[in-house]
mmCIF file of C-alpha atoms in Angstrom:
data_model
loop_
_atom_site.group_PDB
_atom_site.id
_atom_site.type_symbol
_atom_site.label_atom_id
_atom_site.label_comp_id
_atom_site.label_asym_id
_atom_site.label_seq_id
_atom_site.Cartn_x
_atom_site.Cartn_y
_atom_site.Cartn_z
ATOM 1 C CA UNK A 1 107.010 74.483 89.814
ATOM 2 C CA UNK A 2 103.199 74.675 88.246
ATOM 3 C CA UNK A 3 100.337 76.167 90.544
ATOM 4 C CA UNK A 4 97.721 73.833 91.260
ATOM 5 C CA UNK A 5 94.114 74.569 92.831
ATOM 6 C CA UNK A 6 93.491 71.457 95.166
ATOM 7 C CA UNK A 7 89.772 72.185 96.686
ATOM 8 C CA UNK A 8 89.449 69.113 99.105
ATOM 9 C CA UNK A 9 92.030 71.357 100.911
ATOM 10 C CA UNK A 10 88.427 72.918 102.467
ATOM 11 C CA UNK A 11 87.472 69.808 103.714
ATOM 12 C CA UNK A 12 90.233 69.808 105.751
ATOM 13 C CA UNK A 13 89.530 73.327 107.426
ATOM 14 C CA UNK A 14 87.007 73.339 110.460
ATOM 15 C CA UNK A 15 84.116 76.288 110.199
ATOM 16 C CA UNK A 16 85.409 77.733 113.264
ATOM 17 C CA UNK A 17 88.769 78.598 111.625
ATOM 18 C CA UNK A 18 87.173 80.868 109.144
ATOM 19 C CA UNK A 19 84.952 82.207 111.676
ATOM 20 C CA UNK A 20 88.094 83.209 113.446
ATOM 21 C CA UNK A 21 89.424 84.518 110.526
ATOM 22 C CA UNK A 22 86.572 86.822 109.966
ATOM 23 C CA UNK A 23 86.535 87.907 113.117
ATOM 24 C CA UNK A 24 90.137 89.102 113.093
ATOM 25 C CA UNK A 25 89.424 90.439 109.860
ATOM 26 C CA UNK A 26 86.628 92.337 110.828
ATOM 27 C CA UNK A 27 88.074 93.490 114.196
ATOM 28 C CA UNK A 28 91.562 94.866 111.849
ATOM 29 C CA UNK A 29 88.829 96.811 109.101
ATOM 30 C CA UNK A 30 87.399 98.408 112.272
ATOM 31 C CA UNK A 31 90.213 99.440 113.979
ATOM 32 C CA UNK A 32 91.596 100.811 111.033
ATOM 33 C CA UNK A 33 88.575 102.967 110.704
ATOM 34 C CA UNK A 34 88.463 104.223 113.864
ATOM 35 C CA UNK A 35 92.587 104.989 113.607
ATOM 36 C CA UNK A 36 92.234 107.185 110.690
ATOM 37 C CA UNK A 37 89.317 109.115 112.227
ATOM 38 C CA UNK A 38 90.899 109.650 115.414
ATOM 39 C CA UNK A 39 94.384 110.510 113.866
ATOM 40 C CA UNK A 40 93.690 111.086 110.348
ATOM 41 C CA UNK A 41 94.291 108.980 107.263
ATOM 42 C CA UNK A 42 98.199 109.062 107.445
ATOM 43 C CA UNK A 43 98.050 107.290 110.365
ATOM 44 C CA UNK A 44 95.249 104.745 109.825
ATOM 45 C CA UNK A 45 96.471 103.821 106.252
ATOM 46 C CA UNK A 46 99.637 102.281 108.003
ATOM 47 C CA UNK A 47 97.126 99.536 109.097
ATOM 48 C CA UNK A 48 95.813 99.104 105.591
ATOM 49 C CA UNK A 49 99.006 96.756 105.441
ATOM 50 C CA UNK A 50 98.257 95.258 108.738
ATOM 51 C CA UNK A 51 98.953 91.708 108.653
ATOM 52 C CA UNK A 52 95.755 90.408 109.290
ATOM 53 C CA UNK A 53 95.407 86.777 108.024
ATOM 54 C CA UNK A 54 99.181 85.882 108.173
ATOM 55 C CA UNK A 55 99.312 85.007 112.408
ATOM 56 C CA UNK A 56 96.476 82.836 112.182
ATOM 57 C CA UNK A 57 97.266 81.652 108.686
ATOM 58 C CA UNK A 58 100.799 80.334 109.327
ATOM 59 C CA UNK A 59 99.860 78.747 112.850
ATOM 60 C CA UNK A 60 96.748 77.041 110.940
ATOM 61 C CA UNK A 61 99.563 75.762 108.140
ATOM 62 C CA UNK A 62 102.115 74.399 110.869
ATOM 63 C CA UNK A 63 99.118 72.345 112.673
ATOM 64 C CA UNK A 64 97.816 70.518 108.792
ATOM 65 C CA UNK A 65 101.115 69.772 108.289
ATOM 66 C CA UNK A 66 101.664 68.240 111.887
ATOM 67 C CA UNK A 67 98.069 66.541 111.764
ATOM 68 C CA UNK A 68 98.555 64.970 107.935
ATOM 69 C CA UNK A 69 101.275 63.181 108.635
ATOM 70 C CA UNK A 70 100.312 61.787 112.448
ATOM 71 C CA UNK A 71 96.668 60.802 110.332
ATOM 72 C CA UNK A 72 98.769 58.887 107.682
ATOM 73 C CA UNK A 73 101.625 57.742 109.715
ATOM 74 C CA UNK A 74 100.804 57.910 113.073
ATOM 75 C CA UNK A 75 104.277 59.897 113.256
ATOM 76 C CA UNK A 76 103.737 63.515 115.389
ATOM 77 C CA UNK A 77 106.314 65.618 112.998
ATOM 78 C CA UNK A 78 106.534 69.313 114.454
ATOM 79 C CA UNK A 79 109.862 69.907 112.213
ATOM 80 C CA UNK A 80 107.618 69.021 108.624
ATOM 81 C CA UNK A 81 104.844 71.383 109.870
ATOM 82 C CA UNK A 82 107.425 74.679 110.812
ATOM 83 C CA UNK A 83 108.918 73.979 107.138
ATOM 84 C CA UNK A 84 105.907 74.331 105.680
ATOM 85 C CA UNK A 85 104.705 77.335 107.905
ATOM 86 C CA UNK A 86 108.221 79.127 106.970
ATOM 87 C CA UNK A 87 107.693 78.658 103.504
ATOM 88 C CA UNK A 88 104.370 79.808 103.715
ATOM 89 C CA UNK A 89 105.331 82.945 105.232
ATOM 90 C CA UNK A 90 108.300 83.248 102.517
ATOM 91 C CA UNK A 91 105.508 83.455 100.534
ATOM 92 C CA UNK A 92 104.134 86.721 102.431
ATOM 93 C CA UNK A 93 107.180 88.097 101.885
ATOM 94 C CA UNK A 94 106.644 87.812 98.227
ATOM 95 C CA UNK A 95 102.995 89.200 98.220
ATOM 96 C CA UNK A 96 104.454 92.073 100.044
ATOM 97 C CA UNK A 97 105.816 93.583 97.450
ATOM 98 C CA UNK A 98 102.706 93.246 95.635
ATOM 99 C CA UNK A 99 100.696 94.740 98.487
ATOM 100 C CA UNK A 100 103.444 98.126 98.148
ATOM 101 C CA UNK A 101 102.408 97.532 94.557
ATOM 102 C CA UNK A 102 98.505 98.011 95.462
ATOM 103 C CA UNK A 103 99.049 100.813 97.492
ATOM 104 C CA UNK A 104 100.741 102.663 95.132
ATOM 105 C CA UNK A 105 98.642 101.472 92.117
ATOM 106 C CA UNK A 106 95.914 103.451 94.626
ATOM 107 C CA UNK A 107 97.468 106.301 95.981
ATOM 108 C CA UNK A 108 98.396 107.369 92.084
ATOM 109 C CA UNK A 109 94.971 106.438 90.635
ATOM 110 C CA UNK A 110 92.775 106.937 93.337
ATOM 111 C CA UNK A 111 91.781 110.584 92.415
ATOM 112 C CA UNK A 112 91.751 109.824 88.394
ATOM 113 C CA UNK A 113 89.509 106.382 88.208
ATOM 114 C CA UNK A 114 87.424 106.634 91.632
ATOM 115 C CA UNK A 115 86.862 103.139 92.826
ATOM 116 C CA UNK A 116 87.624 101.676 89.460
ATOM 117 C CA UNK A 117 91.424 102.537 90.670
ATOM 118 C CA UNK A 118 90.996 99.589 93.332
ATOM 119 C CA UNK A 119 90.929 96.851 89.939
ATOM 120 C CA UNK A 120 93.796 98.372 88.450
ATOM 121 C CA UNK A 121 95.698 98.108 92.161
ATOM 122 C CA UNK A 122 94.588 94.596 92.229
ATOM 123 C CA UNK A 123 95.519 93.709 88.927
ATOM 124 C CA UNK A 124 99.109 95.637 89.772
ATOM 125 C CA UNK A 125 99.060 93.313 93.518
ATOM 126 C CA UNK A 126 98.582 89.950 91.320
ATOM 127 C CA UNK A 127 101.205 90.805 88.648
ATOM 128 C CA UNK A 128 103.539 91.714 91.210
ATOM 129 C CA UNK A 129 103.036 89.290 93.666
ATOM 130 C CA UNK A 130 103.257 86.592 90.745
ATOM 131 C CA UNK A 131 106.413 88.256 89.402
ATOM 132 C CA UNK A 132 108.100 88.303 92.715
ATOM 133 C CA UNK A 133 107.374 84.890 93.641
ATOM 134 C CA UNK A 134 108.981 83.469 90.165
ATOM 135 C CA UNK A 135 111.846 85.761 90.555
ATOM 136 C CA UNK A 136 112.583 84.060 94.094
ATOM 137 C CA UNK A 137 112.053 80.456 92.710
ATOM 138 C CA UNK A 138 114.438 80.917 90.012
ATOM 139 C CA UNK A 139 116.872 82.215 92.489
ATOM 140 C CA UNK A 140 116.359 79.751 94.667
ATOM 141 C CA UNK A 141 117.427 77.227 92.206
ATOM 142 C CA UNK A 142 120.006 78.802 90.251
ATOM 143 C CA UNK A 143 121.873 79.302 93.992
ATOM 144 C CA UNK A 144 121.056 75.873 95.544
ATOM 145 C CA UNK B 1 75.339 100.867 111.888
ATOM 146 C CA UNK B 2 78.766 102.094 110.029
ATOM 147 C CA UNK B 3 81.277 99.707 112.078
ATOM 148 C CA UNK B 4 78.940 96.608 111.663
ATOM 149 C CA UNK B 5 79.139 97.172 108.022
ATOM 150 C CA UNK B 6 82.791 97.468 108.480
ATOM 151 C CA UNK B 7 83.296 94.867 110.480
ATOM 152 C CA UNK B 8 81.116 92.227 107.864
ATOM 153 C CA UNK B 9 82.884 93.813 104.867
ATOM 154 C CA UNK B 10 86.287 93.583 106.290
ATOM 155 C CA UNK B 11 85.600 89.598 107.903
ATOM 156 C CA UNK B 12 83.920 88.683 104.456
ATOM 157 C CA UNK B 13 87.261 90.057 102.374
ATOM 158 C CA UNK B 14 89.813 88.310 104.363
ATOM 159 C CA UNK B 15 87.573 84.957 104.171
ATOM 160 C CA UNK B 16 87.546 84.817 100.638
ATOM 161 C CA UNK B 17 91.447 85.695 99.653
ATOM 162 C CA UNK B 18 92.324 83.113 103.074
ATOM 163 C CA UNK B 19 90.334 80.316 101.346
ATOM 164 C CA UNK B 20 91.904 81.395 98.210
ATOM 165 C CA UNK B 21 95.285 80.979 99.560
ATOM 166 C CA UNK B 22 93.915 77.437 101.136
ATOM 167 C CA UNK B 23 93.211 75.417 98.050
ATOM 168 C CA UNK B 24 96.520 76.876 96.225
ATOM 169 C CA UNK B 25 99.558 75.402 95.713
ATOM 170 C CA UNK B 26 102.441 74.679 96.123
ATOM 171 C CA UNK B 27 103.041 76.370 100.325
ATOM 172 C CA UNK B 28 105.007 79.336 99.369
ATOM 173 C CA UNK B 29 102.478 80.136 96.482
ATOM 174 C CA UNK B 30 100.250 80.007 98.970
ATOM 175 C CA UNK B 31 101.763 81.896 101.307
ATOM 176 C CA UNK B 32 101.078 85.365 98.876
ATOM 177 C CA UNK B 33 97.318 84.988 99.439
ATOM 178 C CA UNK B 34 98.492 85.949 103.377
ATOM 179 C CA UNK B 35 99.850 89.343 102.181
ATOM 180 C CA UNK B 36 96.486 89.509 100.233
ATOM 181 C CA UNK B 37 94.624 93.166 100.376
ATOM 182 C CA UNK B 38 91.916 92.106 101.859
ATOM 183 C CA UNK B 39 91.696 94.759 104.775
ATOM 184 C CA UNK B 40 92.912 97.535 102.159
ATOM 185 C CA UNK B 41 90.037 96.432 99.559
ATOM 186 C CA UNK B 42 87.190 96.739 102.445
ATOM 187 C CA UNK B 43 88.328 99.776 104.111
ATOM 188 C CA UNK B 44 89.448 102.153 100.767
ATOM 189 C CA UNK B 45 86.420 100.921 99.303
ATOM 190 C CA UNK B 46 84.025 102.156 101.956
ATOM 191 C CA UNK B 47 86.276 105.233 102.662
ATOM 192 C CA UNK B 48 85.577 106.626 99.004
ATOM 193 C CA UNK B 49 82.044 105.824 99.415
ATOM 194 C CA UNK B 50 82.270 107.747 102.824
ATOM 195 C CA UNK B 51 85.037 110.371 102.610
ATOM 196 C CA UNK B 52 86.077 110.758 99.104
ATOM 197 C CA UNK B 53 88.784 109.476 97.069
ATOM 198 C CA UNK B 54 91.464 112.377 98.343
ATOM 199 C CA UNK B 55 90.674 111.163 101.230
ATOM 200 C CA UNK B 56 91.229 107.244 100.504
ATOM 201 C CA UNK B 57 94.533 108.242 98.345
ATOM 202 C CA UNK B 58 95.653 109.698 101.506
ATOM 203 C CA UNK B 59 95.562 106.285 103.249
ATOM 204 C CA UNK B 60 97.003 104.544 100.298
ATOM 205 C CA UNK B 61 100.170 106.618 100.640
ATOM 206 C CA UNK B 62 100.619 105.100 104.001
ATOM 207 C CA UNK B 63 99.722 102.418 103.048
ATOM 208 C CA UNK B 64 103.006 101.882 101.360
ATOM 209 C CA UNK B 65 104.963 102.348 104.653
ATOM 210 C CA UNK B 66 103.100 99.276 106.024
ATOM 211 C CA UNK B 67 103.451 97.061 103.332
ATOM 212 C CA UNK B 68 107.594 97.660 103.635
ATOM 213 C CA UNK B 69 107.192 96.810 106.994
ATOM 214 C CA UNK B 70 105.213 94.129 106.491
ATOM 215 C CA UNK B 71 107.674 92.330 104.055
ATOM 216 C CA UNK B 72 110.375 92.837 106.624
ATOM 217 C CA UNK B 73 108.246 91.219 109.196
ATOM 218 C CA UNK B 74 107.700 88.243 106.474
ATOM 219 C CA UNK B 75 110.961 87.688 105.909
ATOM 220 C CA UNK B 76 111.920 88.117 109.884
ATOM 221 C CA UNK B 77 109.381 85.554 110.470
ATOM 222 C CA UNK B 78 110.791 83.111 107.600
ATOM 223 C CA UNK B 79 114.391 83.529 109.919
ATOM 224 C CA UNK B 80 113.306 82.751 112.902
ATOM 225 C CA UNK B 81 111.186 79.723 112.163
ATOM 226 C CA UNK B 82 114.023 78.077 109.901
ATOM 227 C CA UNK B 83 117.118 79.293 112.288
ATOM 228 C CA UNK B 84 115.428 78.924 115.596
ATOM 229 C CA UNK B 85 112.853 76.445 115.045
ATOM 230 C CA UNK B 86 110.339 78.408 116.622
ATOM 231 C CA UNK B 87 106.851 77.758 116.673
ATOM 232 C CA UNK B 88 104.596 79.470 113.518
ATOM 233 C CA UNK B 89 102.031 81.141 116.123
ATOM 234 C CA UNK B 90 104.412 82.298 118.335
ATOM 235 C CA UNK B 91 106.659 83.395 115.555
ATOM 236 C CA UNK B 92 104.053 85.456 113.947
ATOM 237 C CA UNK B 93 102.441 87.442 116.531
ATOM 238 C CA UNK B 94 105.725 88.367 118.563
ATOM 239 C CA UNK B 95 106.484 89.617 115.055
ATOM 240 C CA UNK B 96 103.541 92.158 114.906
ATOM 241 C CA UNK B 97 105.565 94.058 117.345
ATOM 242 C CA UNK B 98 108.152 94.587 114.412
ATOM 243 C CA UNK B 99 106.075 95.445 112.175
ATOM 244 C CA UNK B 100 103.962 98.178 114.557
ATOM 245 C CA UNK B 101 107.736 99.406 115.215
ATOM 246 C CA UNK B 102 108.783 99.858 111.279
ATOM 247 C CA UNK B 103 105.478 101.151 110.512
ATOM 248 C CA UNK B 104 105.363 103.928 113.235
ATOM 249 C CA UNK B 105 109.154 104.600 112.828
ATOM 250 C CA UNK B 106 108.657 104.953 108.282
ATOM 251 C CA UNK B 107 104.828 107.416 109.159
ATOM 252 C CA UNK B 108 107.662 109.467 111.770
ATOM 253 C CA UNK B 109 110.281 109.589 109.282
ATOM 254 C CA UNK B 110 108.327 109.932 106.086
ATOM 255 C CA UNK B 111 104.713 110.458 106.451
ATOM 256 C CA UNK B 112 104.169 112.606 109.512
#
């Protein structure tokens, strides 16, 4: 399956949904802060893996889905828009392992690189993420 | 003055890898751009500005923990919604209290 960038997706996503994201965003990056100063950095790193976009990015996936079709069809199809919000959390899965791949990508370079260590984790969170996702495609049709 | 620059760097991070993940596909592509770094990038970032990189490796370690948990939670999620038919939203955050539970249960068992 190729990867495609589609950018009149945007059109489709009201302002206020990205405000909302930020928000959450912002209110997760603060909490975390104040976690790890009030119980140290053990603690508050747990919530480094927090997830922060995938609540509101799911439900925002299911509605699309839902709304595209009733716009071209006039059809309301609530089963179309949980398929596509499970396989878009499938996907999370997937970009979980490349997030443990950050993290550790940090944690080892961290002290050696300073904040150059946070491209190298990045680089490590795309290849792995990438990797993962291929893995569970080819799976998915080798078992089907 | 330090948690409104949090709170902007943190907001502006998540943003950019959620529209990211918006004009991707196909869905499940997609869906990798939700277990994006986005709150890890902001916050080690301004802790090895602030508190020095021991410091930020520290939180990276833990770090780990939560992203096990968080692919747990993922997959949890994936169940529910295609056995149960549940609803995405509802799905998700009841999840969070999985994910707070593996988290707190790997810092007790390996972390603390």
């Amino acid at each position: 399956m190729r990867i495609k960038l589609n950018l009149a997706a945007l059109k489709g996503i009201h302002w206020y949904e990205y405000l909302l994201r930020f928000l959450f965003g912002g209110a997760v990056t603060v909490g975390t802060g104040l976690l790890a100063k009030k119980f140290g950095p053990a603690m508050g790193g747990l919530f480094l893996a927090f997830p922060a976009i995938f609540p509101a990015g799911v439900t925002l996936v299911q509605k699309h889905e839902c709304e595209k079709k009733k716009h071209r069809l006039g059809i309301v199809d609530h089963e179309r828009g949980r398929k596509a919000a499970a396989l878009d959390a499938r996907g999370a899965a997937m970009g979980s392992i490349g997030l443990a791949g950050f993290a550790g990508s940090a944690w080892l370079l961290l002290t050696h690189l300073g904040a150059w260590s946070l491209l190298a984790a990045l680089a490590a969170w795309v290849a792995l993420s990438i990797s993962a996702w291929r893995i569970s495609k080819l799976r998915h049709r080798f078992t089907r | 003055m330090d948690l409104l620059l949090r709170f902007i760097v943190g907001g502006t991070v998540v943003v950019l890898f959620a529209a990211l993940g918006d004009v991707l596909k196909p869905k499940s592509f997609a869906g990798l751009f939700a277990a994006a770094p986005s709150v890890a990038i902001a916050t080690l970032g301004l802790a090895i500005v602030g508190e020095g990189t021991p410091y930020a490796a520290v939180e990276a370690r833990s770090m780990i923990v939560g992203a096990a948990a968080f692919f747990f939670y993922a997959y949890v999620c994936t169940y529910v919604m295609t056995r149960y038919r549940a609803a995405a939203g509802r799905t998700a955050i009841t999840g969070l209290l999985l994910w707070s539970a593996m988290s707190l249960t790997g810092w007790f068992l390996v972390l603390r």
